[in-house]
CSV table of C-alpha atoms in Angstrom, one decimal:
chain,number,residue,atom,x,y,z
A,1,MET,CA,17.2,10.7,28.3
A,2,SER,CA,16.1,9.2,31.6
A,3,SER,CA,16.8,5.5,32.3
A,4,SER,CA,13.0,4.9,32.7
A,5,ALA,CA,12.4,6.1,29.1
A,6,THR,CA,15.1,3.8,27.9
A,7,ARG,CA,13.5,0.9,29.8
A,8,ALA,CA,10.1,1.7,28.2
A,9,GLY,CA,11.6,1.1,24.8
A,10,ARG,CA,12.0,4.7,23.6
A,11,LEU,CA,15.2,5.6,21.7
A,12,PRO,CA,17.0,8.9,21.9
A,13,GLY,CA,14.9,11.5,20.1
A,14,ASP,CA,11.8,9.4,19.9
A,15,PRO,CA,8.5,11.4,19.7
A,16,PRO,CA,6.2,11.0,22.7
A,17,GLY,CA,3.1,9.7,21.0
A,18,GLY,CA,-0.1,10.2,23.0
A,19,ARG,CA,-3.6,11.4,22.2
A,20,ARG,CA,-2.5,14.4,20.1
A,21,ALA,CA,-0.4,12.0,18.0
A,22,VAL,CA,-3.4,9.8,17.4
A,23,PHE,CA,-5.5,12.7,16.5
A,24,VAL,CA,-3.1,14.2,13.9
A,25,TRP,CA,-2.2,10.8,12.5
A,26,SER,CA,-5.9,10.0,12.1
A,27,ILE,CA,-6.3,12.9,9.8
A,28,GLY,CA,-3.5,11.6,7.6
A,29,VAL,CA,-5.0,8.2,7.6
A,30,ALA,CA,-8.4,9.6,6.6
A,31,VAL,CA,-6.8,11.0,3.5
A,32,TYR,CA,-5.4,7.6,2.8
A,33,PHE,CA,-8.8,6.0,3.4
A,34,VAL,CA,-10.3,8.3,0.7
A,35,ALA,CA,-7.5,7.6,-1.7
A,36,ILE,CA,-8.0,3.8,-1.3
A,37,THR,CA,-11.8,4.3,-1.9
A,38,PHE,CA,-11.1,6.1,-5.1
A,39,ARG,CA,-8.3,3.7,-6.2
A,40,THR,CA,-10.5,0.6,-5.8
A,41,SER,CA,-13.7,2.1,-7.2
A,42,LEU,CA,-12.9,0.6,-10.5
A,43,GLY,CA,-12.9,-2.9,-8.9
A,44,VAL,CA,-16.7,-2.8,-8.5
A,45,ALA,CA,-17.3,-0.8,-11.7
A,46,GLY,CA,-15.2,-2.9,-14.1
A,47,LEU,CA,-18.1,-4.4,-16.0
A,48,ASP,CA,-19.9,-1.1,-16.0
A,49,ALA,CA,-16.8,0.6,-17.4
A,50,ALA,CA,-16.5,-1.9,-20.1
A,51,ASP,CA,-20.1,-1.2,-21.2
A,52,ARG,CA,-19.9,2.5,-20.8
A,53,PHE,CA,-16.7,2.9,-22.8
A,54,HIS,CA,-17.2,-0.1,-25.2
A,55,VAL,CA,-13.8,-1.8,-24.5
A,56,ASN,CA,-12.5,-5.3,-24.2
A,57,ALA,CA,-10.5,-7.0,-21.4
A,58,SER,CA,-7.1,-5.6,-22.5
A,59,ALA,CA,-8.5,-2.0,-22.8
A,60,LEU,CA,-10.3,-2.4,-19.5
A,61,SER,CA,-7.1,-3.5,-17.7
A,62,THR,CA,-5.4,-0.4,-19.1
A,63,PHE,CA,-7.3,1.7,-16.7
A,64,SER,CA,-5.8,0.0,-13.7
A,65,ILE,CA,-2.4,-0.5,-15.4
A,66,LEU,CA,-2.0,3.2,-16.2
A,67,GLN,CA,-3.2,4.2,-12.7
A,68,LEU,CA,-0.6,1.8,-11.1
A,69,LEU,CA,2.1,2.8,-13.6
A,70,VAL,CA,1.7,6.4,-12.5
A,71,TYR,CA,1.6,5.3,-8.9
A,72,ALA,CA,4.7,3.2,-9.1
A,73,GLY,CA,6.6,5.8,-11.1
A,74,MET,CA,5.8,8.4,-8.5
A,75,GLN,CA,7.0,6.5,-5.4
A,76,ILE,CA,10.6,7.6,-5.4
A,77,PRO,CA,9.8,11.2,-6.3
A,78,VAL,CA,7.1,11.3,-3.7
A,79,GLY,CA,9.5,9.9,-1.1
A,80,LEU,CA,12.0,12.6,-1.9
A,81,MET,CA,9.2,15.2,-1.7
A,82,VAL,CA,8.1,14.0,1.7
A,83,ASP,CA,11.7,14.1,3.0
A,84,ARG,CA,12.2,17.6,1.7
A,85,LEU,CA,8.8,19.3,1.9
A,86,GLY,CA,7.1,17.5,4.8
A,87,THR,CA,3.9,15.5,5.1
A,88,LYS,CA,1.2,18.2,5.0
A,89,LYS,CA,2.2,19.8,1.7
A,90,VAL,CA,2.6,16.5,-0.1
A,91,LEU,CA,-0.7,15.1,1.3
A,92,THR,CA,-2.6,18.2,0.4
A,93,LEU,CA,-1.3,18.1,-3.2
A,94,GLY,CA,-2.2,14.4,-3.4
A,95,ALA,CA,-5.7,15.0,-2.2
A,96,VAL,CA,-6.3,17.8,-4.7
A,97,LEU,CA,-5.1,15.5,-7.5
A,98,PHE,CA,-7.0,12.3,-6.6
A,99,THR,CA,-10.2,14.3,-6.0
A,100,ALA,CA,-9.8,15.9,-9.5
A,101,GLY,CA,-9.2,12.5,-11.0
A,102,GLN,CA,-12.3,10.9,-9.4
A,103,LEU,CA,-14.4,13.8,-10.6
A,104,GLY,CA,-12.9,13.6,-14.0
A,105,PHE,CA,-13.6,9.9,-14.2
A,106,ALA,CA,-17.3,10.5,-13.2
A,107,LEU,CA,-17.7,13.0,-16.1
A,108,ALA,CA,-15.5,11.5,-18.8
A,109,PRO,CA,-17.3,11.3,-22.1
A,110,SER,CA,-14.8,9.0,-23.8
A,111,TYR,CA,-12.3,6.2,-23.1
A,112,GLY,CA,-9.3,8.5,-23.6
A,113,THR,CA,-10.6,11.1,-21.2
A,114,ALA,CA,-11.3,8.4,-18.6
A,115,LEU,CA,-7.8,7.1,-18.9
A,116,ALA,CA,-6.4,10.6,-18.3
A,117,ALA,CA,-8.6,10.9,-15.2
A,118,ARG,CA,-7.4,7.6,-13.8
A,119,ALA,CA,-3.8,8.7,-14.4
A,120,LEU,CA,-4.4,11.9,-12.4
A,121,LEU,CA,-6.0,9.8,-9.7
A,122,GLY,CA,-3.0,7.5,-9.5
A,123,CYS,CA,-0.7,10.5,-9.2
A,124,GLY,CA,-2.6,11.9,-6.2
A,125,ASP,CA,-3.0,8.4,-4.7
A,126,ALA,CA,0.8,7.9,-4.9
A,127,MET,CA,1.3,10.8,-2.5
A,128,THR,CA,-0.7,9.4,0.4
A,129,PHE,CA,0.7,6.2,1.9
A,130,ILE,CA,4.3,7.3,2.1
A,131,SER,CA,3.2,10.5,3.7
A,132,VAL,CA,1.1,8.6,6.3
A,133,LEU,CA,4.1,6.4,7.1
A,134,ARG,CA,6.3,9.4,7.6
A,135,LEU,CA,3.6,11.0,9.7
A,136,GLY,CA,3.6,7.9,12.0
A,137,THR,CA,7.4,8.0,12.4
A,138,ARG,CA,7.3,11.7,13.3
A,139,TRP,CA,4.5,11.4,15.9
A,140,PHE,CA,5.0,7.9,17.5
A,141,PRO,CA,8.0,6.1,19.2
A,142,ALA,CA,9.9,3.7,16.9
A,143,ARG,CA,8.8,0.6,18.8
A,144,ARG,CA,5.2,1.5,17.7
A,145,GLY,CA,6.2,1.6,14.0
A,146,PRO,CA,5.0,-1.9,12.9
A,147,LEU,CA,1.7,-1.6,14.6
A,148,VAL,CA,1.1,2.0,13.4
A,149,ALA,CA,1.9,1.0,9.8
A,150,GLN,CA,-0.5,-2.0,10.0
A,151,LEU,CA,-3.2,0.1,11.4
A,152,ALA,CA,-2.8,2.6,8.6
A,153,GLY,CA,-3.1,-0.3,6.1
A,154,LEU,CA,-6.2,-1.5,8.0
A,155,VAL,CA,-8.0,1.8,7.8
A,156,GLY,CA,-7.0,2.1,4.2
A,157,MET,CA,-8.6,-1.3,3.5
A,158,ALA,CA,-11.8,0.1,5.1
A,159,GLY,CA,-11.8,2.4,2.1
A,160,ASN,CA,-11.9,-0.7,-0.1
A,161,LEU,CA,-14.8,-1.8,1.9
A,162,VAL,CA,-16.7,1.4,1.1
A,163,SER,CA,-16.1,0.7,-2.6
A,164,THR,CA,-17.4,-2.9,-2.4
A,165,LEU,CA,-20.4,-2.1,-0.3
A,166,VAL,CA,-21.4,1.5,-0.8
A,167,LEU,CA,-20.2,2.5,-4.2
A,168,ALA,CA,-21.4,-0.7,-5.8
A,169,ARG,CA,-24.9,0.0,-4.5
A,170,LEU,CA,-24.7,3.6,-5.6
A,171,LEU,CA,-23.8,2.5,-9.1
A,172,HIS,CA,-26.9,0.3,-9.2
A,173,ASP,CA,-29.2,2.9,-7.6
A,174,VAL,CA,-28.2,6.3,-9.0
A,175,GLY,CA,-26.0,5.5,-12.0
A,176,TRP,CA,-22.4,6.1,-13.0
A,177,THR,CA,-22.1,9.9,-12.9
A,178,ARG,CA,-23.9,10.6,-9.7
A,179,ALA,CA,-22.1,7.7,-7.9
A,180,PHE,CA,-18.6,8.9,-8.8
A,181,VAL,CA,-19.4,12.7,-8.3
A,182,GLY,CA,-20.8,11.9,-4.9
A,183,SER,CA,-17.8,10.0,-3.9
A,184,ALA,CA,-15.5,12.8,-5.0
A,185,LEU,CA,-17.0,15.0,-2.3
A,186,ALA,CA,-15.0,13.0,0.3
A,187,GLY,CA,-11.8,14.4,-1.1
A,188,VAL,CA,-13.1,17.9,-0.3
A,189,VAL,CA,-13.8,16.9,3.3
A,190,VAL,CA,-10.3,15.6,4.0
A,191,LEU,CA,-8.7,18.7,2.3
A,192,VAL,CA,-10.6,20.9,4.9
A,193,LEU,CA,-9.5,18.7,7.8
A,194,MET,CA,-5.8,18.9,6.7
A,195,ALA,CA,-5.9,22.6,6.3
A,196,LEU,CA,-7.3,23.0,9.9
A,197,PHE,CA,-5.5,20.3,11.9
A,198,LEU,CA,-2.6,18.5,10.2
A,199,LYS,CA,0.9,19.1,11.4
A,200,ASP,CA,4.1,17.5,10.2
A,201,HIS,CA,5.6,16.8,13.7
A,202,PRO,CA,5.1,17.6,17.4
A,203,GLU,CA,6.5,20.8,18.8
A,204,GLY,CA,10.2,20.4,19.6
A,205,TYR,CA,10.7,17.5,17.2
A,206,GLU,CA,11.6,19.4,14.1
A,207,PRO,CA,14.0,17.8,11.6
A,208,PRO,CA,17.6,18.8,12.1
A,209,PRO,CA,18.6,22.0,10.3
A,210,ARG,CA,21.5,20.3,8.7
A,211,ALA,CA,19.2,17.9,6.9
A,212,ALA,CA,17.2,20.8,5.6
A,213,ARG,CA,20.3,22.5,4.2
A,214,ASP,CA,21.5,19.3,2.6
A,215,ALA,CA,18.0,18.8,1.0
A,216,ALA,CA,18.6,22.1,-0.9
A,217,GLY,CA,21.8,20.9,-2.5
A,218,PRO,CA,22.0,19.6,-6.1
A,219,GLY,CA,23.2,16.2,-5.1
A,220,PHE,CA,20.4,15.5,-2.6
A,221,VAL,CA,18.2,13.4,-4.9
A,222,ARG,CA,21.0,11.2,-6.1
A,223,GLU,CA,22.4,10.8,-2.6
A,224,GLN,CA,19.1,10.0,-1.0
A,225,ILE,CA,18.2,7.3,-3.6
A,226,ALA,CA,21.7,5.8,-3.6
A,227,ARG,CA,22.1,5.5,0.1
A,228,SER,CA,18.6,4.0,0.6
A,229,TRP,CA,19.2,1.5,-2.2
A,230,ARG,CA,22.6,0.4,-0.8
A,231,GLU,CA,20.9,-0.8,2.3
A,232,PRO,CA,20.0,-4.5,1.9
A,233,GLY,CA,17.0,-3.9,4.2
A,234,THR,CA,15.5,-1.5,1.7
A,235,ARG,CA,15.9,-3.9,-1.2
A,236,LEU,CA,14.5,-6.8,0.9
A,237,GLY,CA,11.6,-4.6,1.8
A,238,LEU,CA,10.9,-3.9,-1.9
A,239,TRP,CA,10.9,-7.6,-2.8
A,240,VAL,CA,8.7,-8.6,0.2
A,241,HIS,CA,6.2,-5.9,-0.9
A,242,PHE,CA,6.5,-7.1,-4.5
A,243,THR,CA,5.8,-10.7,-3.7
A,244,THR,CA,3.0,-10.4,-1.1
A,245,GLN,CA,0.8,-7.5,-2.2
A,246,PHE,CA,-0.1,-8.1,-5.9
A,247,PRO,CA,-2.4,-11.2,-5.8
A,248,ALA,CA,-5.0,-9.4,-3.7
A,249,MET,CA,-4.4,-6.1,-5.4
A,250,VAL,CA,-5.1,-7.6,-8.8
A,251,PHE,CA,-8.2,-9.4,-7.5
A,252,LEU,CA,-9.7,-6.3,-5.7
A,253,LEU,CA,-8.6,-3.6,-8.2
A,254,LEU,CA,-10.1,-5.2,-11.4
A,255,TRP,CA,-10.2,-8.9,-12.1
A,256,GLY,CA,-11.8,-10.4,-9.0
A,257,LEU,CA,-15.4,-9.5,-9.9
A,258,PRO,CA,-15.2,-10.6,-13.6
A,259,PHE,CA,-13.5,-13.8,-12.4
A,260,LEU,CA,-16.1,-14.7,-9.9
A,261,VAL,CA,-19.0,-13.7,-12.2
A,262,GLU,CA,-17.8,-15.0,-15.6
A,263,ALA,CA,-15.5,-17.9,-14.7
A,264,GLN,CA,-17.2,-19.1,-11.5
A,265,GLY,CA,-20.8,-18.4,-12.4
A,266,LEU,CA,-21.7,-16.3,-9.3
A,267,GLY,CA,-24.2,-13.5,-9.3
A,268,ARG,CA,-22.9,-10.0,-8.7
A,269,GLY,CA,-24.3,-10.0,-5.2
A,270,ALA,CA,-22.4,-13.1,-4.2
A,271,ALA,CA,-19.2,-11.9,-5.9
A,272,GLY,CA,-19.5,-8.6,-4.1
A,273,ASP,CA,-19.8,-10.5,-0.8
A,274,LEU,CA,-16.6,-12.4,-1.5
A,275,LEU,CA,-14.7,-9.2,-2.4
A,276,THR,CA,-16.0,-7.8,0.9
A,277,LEU,CA,-14.6,-10.9,2.7
A,278,VAL,CA,-11.1,-10.2,1.3
A,279,VAL,CA,-11.3,-6.7,2.8
A,280,LEU,CA,-12.6,-8.0,6.2
A,281,SER,CA,-9.9,-10.7,6.3
A,282,ASN,CA,-7.3,-8.0,5.5
A,283,MET,CA,-8.4,-5.9,8.4
A,284,ALA,CA,-8.5,-8.8,10.9
A,285,VAL,CA,-5.1,-10.2,9.8
A,286,GLY,CA,-3.6,-6.7,9.8
A,287,LEU,CA,-4.3,-6.4,13.5
A,288,VAL,CA,-2.7,-9.8,14.2
A,289,PHE,CA,0.4,-9.2,12.1
A,290,GLY,CA,0.9,-5.8,13.6
A,291,GLN,CA,1.0,-7.2,17.1
A,292,ILE,CA,3.2,-10.1,16.2
A,293,VAL,CA,5.8,-8.0,14.4
A,294,ALA,CA,5.8,-5.3,17.1
A,295,ARG,CA,6.7,-8.0,19.7
A,296,HIS,CA,8.7,-10.5,17.7
A,297,HIS,CA,10.8,-9.0,14.9
A,298,ALA,CA,12.1,-12.4,13.9
A,299,ALA,CA,8.6,-13.3,12.8
A,300,ARG,CA,8.7,-10.9,9.9
A,301,LEU,CA,10.1,-13.2,7.2
A,302,PRO,CA,8.2,-16.3,8.2
A,303,LEU,CA,4.9,-14.4,8.1
A,304,ALA,CA,5.7,-13.0,4.7
A,305,LEU,CA,6.9,-16.2,3.1
A,306,GLY,CA,4.0,-18.1,4.8
A,307,THR,CA,1.5,-15.8,3.2
A,308,VAL,CA,3.1,-16.3,-0.2
A,309,GLY,CA,3.0,-20.0,0.2
A,310,ALA,CA,-0.6,-20.1,1.3
A,311,THR,CA,-1.7,-17.8,-1.5
A,312,ALA,CA,0.0,-19.9,-4.1
A,313,ALA,CA,-1.4,-23.1,-2.7
A,314,VAL,CA,-5.0,-21.9,-2.6
A,315,TRP,CA,-4.9,-20.2,-6.0
A,316,ALA,CA,-3.5,-23.4,-7.5
A,317,GLY,CA,-6.4,-25.3,-5.8
A,318,VAL,CA,-9.0,-23.0,-7.3
A,319,LEU,CA,-7.4,-23.0,-10.8
A,320,VAL,CA,-6.9,-26.8,-11.1
A,321,TYR,CA,-10.2,-27.8,-9.5
A,322,PRO,CA,-12.0,-30.3,-11.7
A,323,GLY,CA,-15.2,-29.2,-13.2
A,324,ALA,CA,-16.5,-25.9,-14.5
A,325,HIS,CA,-16.6,-24.0,-11.2
A,326,ALA,CA,-14.7,-24.3,-7.9
A,327,PRO,CA,-16.9,-25.0,-4.9
A,328,THR,CA,-18.1,-22.0,-2.8
A,329,TRP,CA,-16.1,-23.1,0.3
A,330,LEU,CA,-12.8,-23.1,-1.7
A,331,LEU,CA,-13.6,-19.6,-3.0
A,332,VAL,CA,-14.2,-18.5,0.5
A,333,VAL,CA,-10.8,-19.9,1.6
A,334,LEU,CA,-9.2,-18.1,-1.4
A,335,CYS,CA,-10.7,-14.7,-0.3
A,336,VAL,CA,-9.7,-15.2,3.3
A,337,VAL,CA,-6.1,-16.0,2.3
A,338,LEU,CA,-6.0,-13.1,-0.1
A,339,GLY,CA,-6.9,-10.9,2.8
A,340,ALA,CA,-3.5,-11.7,4.3
A,341,CYS,CA,-1.6,-10.3,1.3
A,342,GLY,CA,-2.0,-6.6,2.3
A,343,PRO,CA,-0.8,-7.0,5.9
A,344,ALA,CA,2.1,-9.2,4.7
A,345,SER,CA,3.1,-6.5,2.2
A,346,MET,CA,3.4,-4.0,5.1
A,347,ILE,CA,6.1,-6.2,6.6
A,348,GLY,CA,8.3,-4.9,3.7
A,349,PHE,CA,8.3,-1.5,5.4
A,350,ASP,CA,9.5,-3.1,8.6
A,351,PHE,CA,12.6,-4.2,6.8
A,352,ALA,CA,13.2,-0.8,5.2
A,353,ARG,CA,12.5,1.3,8.3
A,354,PRO,CA,15.3,0.2,10.6
A,355,ALA,CA,17.7,0.2,7.7
A,356,ASN,CA,17.5,4.0,7.2
A,357,PRO,CA,17.8,7.0,9.4
A,358,PRO,CA,14.7,9.4,9.8
A,359,GLU,CA,15.8,11.8,7.1
A,360,ARG,CA,15.7,8.9,4.5
A,361,GLN,CA,12.4,7.3,5.6
A,362,GLY,CA,10.3,8.8,2.8
A,363,THR,CA,12.8,7.8,0.1
A,364,ALA,CA,13.2,4.3,1.5
A,365,SER,CA,9.4,3.8,1.9
A,366,GLY,CA,9.0,5.0,-1.7
A,367,ILE,CA,11.4,2.4,-3.0
A,368,THR,CA,9.7,-0.3,-1.0
A,369,ASN,CA,6.2,0.7,-2.0
A,370,MET,CA,7.2,0.4,-5.7
A,371,GLY,CA,7.5,-3.3,-5.4
A,372,GLY,CA,3.9,-4.4,-5.0
A,373,PHE,CA,2.6,-1.9,-7.5
A,374,VAL,CA,5.0,-2.9,-10.2
A,375,ALA,CA,4.0,-6.6,-9.6
A,376,SER,CA,0.3,-5.6,-9.7
A,377,MET,CA,0.7,-3.6,-12.9
A,378,THR,CA,2.5,-6.4,-14.6
A,379,THR,CA,-0.1,-9.0,-13.5
A,380,LEU,CA,-3.0,-6.8,-14.5
A,381,LEU,CA,-1.6,-6.5,-18.0
A,382,ALA,CA,-0.7,-10.2,-18.2
A,383,VAL,CA,-4.2,-11.3,-17.2
A,384,GLY,CA,-5.9,-8.9,-19.7
A,385,VAL,CA,-3.7,-10.0,-22.5
A,386,LEU,CA,-4.0,-13.7,-21.7
A,387,LEU,CA,-7.8,-13.5,-21.4
A,388,ASP,CA,-8.0,-11.9,-24.9
A,389,ALA,CA,-5.5,-14.4,-26.3
A,390,THR,CA,-7.2,-17.5,-24.9
A,391,GLY,CA,-10.9,-16.6,-25.3
A,392,ASP,CA,-11.4,-15.7,-21.6
A,393,ASP,CA,-9.6,-18.7,-20.1
A,394,TYR,CA,-9.2,-17.4,-16.5
A,395,ARG,CA,-7.2,-20.5,-15.5
A,396,ILE,CA,-4.4,-19.7,-17.9
A,397,ALA,CA,-4.6,-16.0,-17.3
A,398,PHE,CA,-4.3,-16.2,-13.5
A,399,SER,CA,-1.4,-18.7,-13.7
A,400,SER,CA,0.7,-15.6,-14.3
A,401,VAL,CA,0.5,-15.0,-10.5
A,402,PHE,CA,2.9,-17.9,-9.9
A,403,VAL,CA,5.6,-16.5,-12.2
A,404,LEU,CA,5.9,-13.3,-10.2
A,405,GLN,CA,5.7,-15.1,-6.9
A,406,ALA,CA,8.6,-17.3,-7.9
A,407,LEU,CA,10.7,-14.3,-8.9
A,408,GLY,CA,10.0,-12.5,-5.7
A,409,VAL,CA,10.7,-15.4,-3.4
A,410,SER,CA,14.1,-16.0,-5.1
A,411,GLN,CA,15.1,-12.4,-4.4
A,412,ILE,CA,13.9,-12.5,-0.8
A,413,LEU,CA,16.0,-15.6,-0.1
A,414,ARG,CA,19.0,-13.9,-1.8
A,415,LEU,CA,18.8,-10.8,0.4
A,416,ARG,CA,17.6,-12.0,3.7
A,417,GLY,CA,21.1,-12.9,5.2
A,418,ARG,CA,22.7,-9.5,4.3
A,419,ALA,CA,19.7,-7.6,5.6
A,420,ALA,CA,19.8,-9.5,8.9
A,421,ARG,CA,23.5,-8.9,9.4
A,422,ARG,CA,23.2,-5.2,8.7
A,423,GLU,CA,20.2,-4.8,11.0
A,424,ARG,CA,22.1,-6.5,13.8
A,425,GLU,CA,25.0,-4.1,13.3
A,426,ARG,CA,22.6,-1.1,13.5
A,427,LEU,CA,21.0,-2.5,16.6
A,428,VAL,CA,24.3,-2.9,18.4
A,429,ALA,CA,25.3,0.6,17.4
A,430,SER,CA,22.1,2.1,18.7
A,431,ARG,CA,22.5,0.3,22.0
A,432,VAL,CA,26.0,1.7,22.4
A,433,GLU,CA,24.7,5.2,21.6
A,434,THR,CA,21.9,4.8,24.2
A,435,VAL,CA,24.3,3.7,26.9
A,436,HIS,CA,26.3,6.9,26.3
A,437,VAL,CA,23.4,9.3,26.4
A,438,PRO,CA,23.7,11.2,29.7
A,439,ALA,CA,20.8,11.1,32.1
A,440,ALA,CA,18.4,14.1,32.1
């Protein structure tokens, strides 16, 4: 490697980036965009689903819980698949599954069939984000990692925007079946794009042959998981993701619209606008967080913990506000702050990424990505059960958010010192390696 490349911030073996990298990566991100649109479609159709399938709050939450249970359970297997099979194969399989799940949900004649469709959707959805993260590490230099990951999350949130703006209107205008069948066509489009243009890595940057041979051995799965888990950075990443992501996920995925309509007395139009505000805030904050973390790695933990603290404070203000309804300005503040949860959860990957070599990136990302979805699944269930048990008392139901935040913060504080020491050791080792790389 030349000294100029080193000064520019590229490490030995870094991919070059450039326009072709942006083009290929954009196709992967488009798949993630469609997956998010399908994942969050229930968030604007929750009340319609309750009427269509004649279910109560607990049964309604089961849709999202099952979807997230499948998603979370698939994270480590998907990470292993990405490390072993490559991005294109895994993304293609994911797109086939989530498209079939969305189509099945559109045509489901019963609650049981609809549950099966959401599980299928969750399985396909689980294969997208880790694949897109891996695609970014294969096509862009390591120093671009935080910004590329935040941009992927930002585009994914645009899929949520499609749900809140487009799908909600389609449900009102054309009805359940046509709206969901029409949305499923987007899955077909990204499948065609992947078949024509997606590549796992640039020419000349293939994975080492030794890693491919090791992947065929019987101990590959156990070794990949064990080595990733032993890294404090991987575990810290999991708990950062766990603690930051779930408040917004629960709000957007299912309970935000019922909370705003039934507990806060808003019309569906106004509630939809506030859900849209969460998404817009997410996109704006994602750009800011990505730039900050890319330039100042020391800001990662303060940003994550600051987001947790702000979320807890504003939620507490909404829930304890005297009177029947919180004022509109406070609900706006809540939605703006919830928008920071997604970008803050992406910081978890910025702890796991430098803690693991390239051949373990998929597995480490899978472990990290489990965190927020396990927390979301737990909270979705807790809110549904508490609503049924308390006669739809949303204040008690949403208090479950604070329990999981406290658990996550305690684990972050426990692991932060070990992860920082290990990261410093790796940084020193990489600098020594760079110094000994002969000039081209």
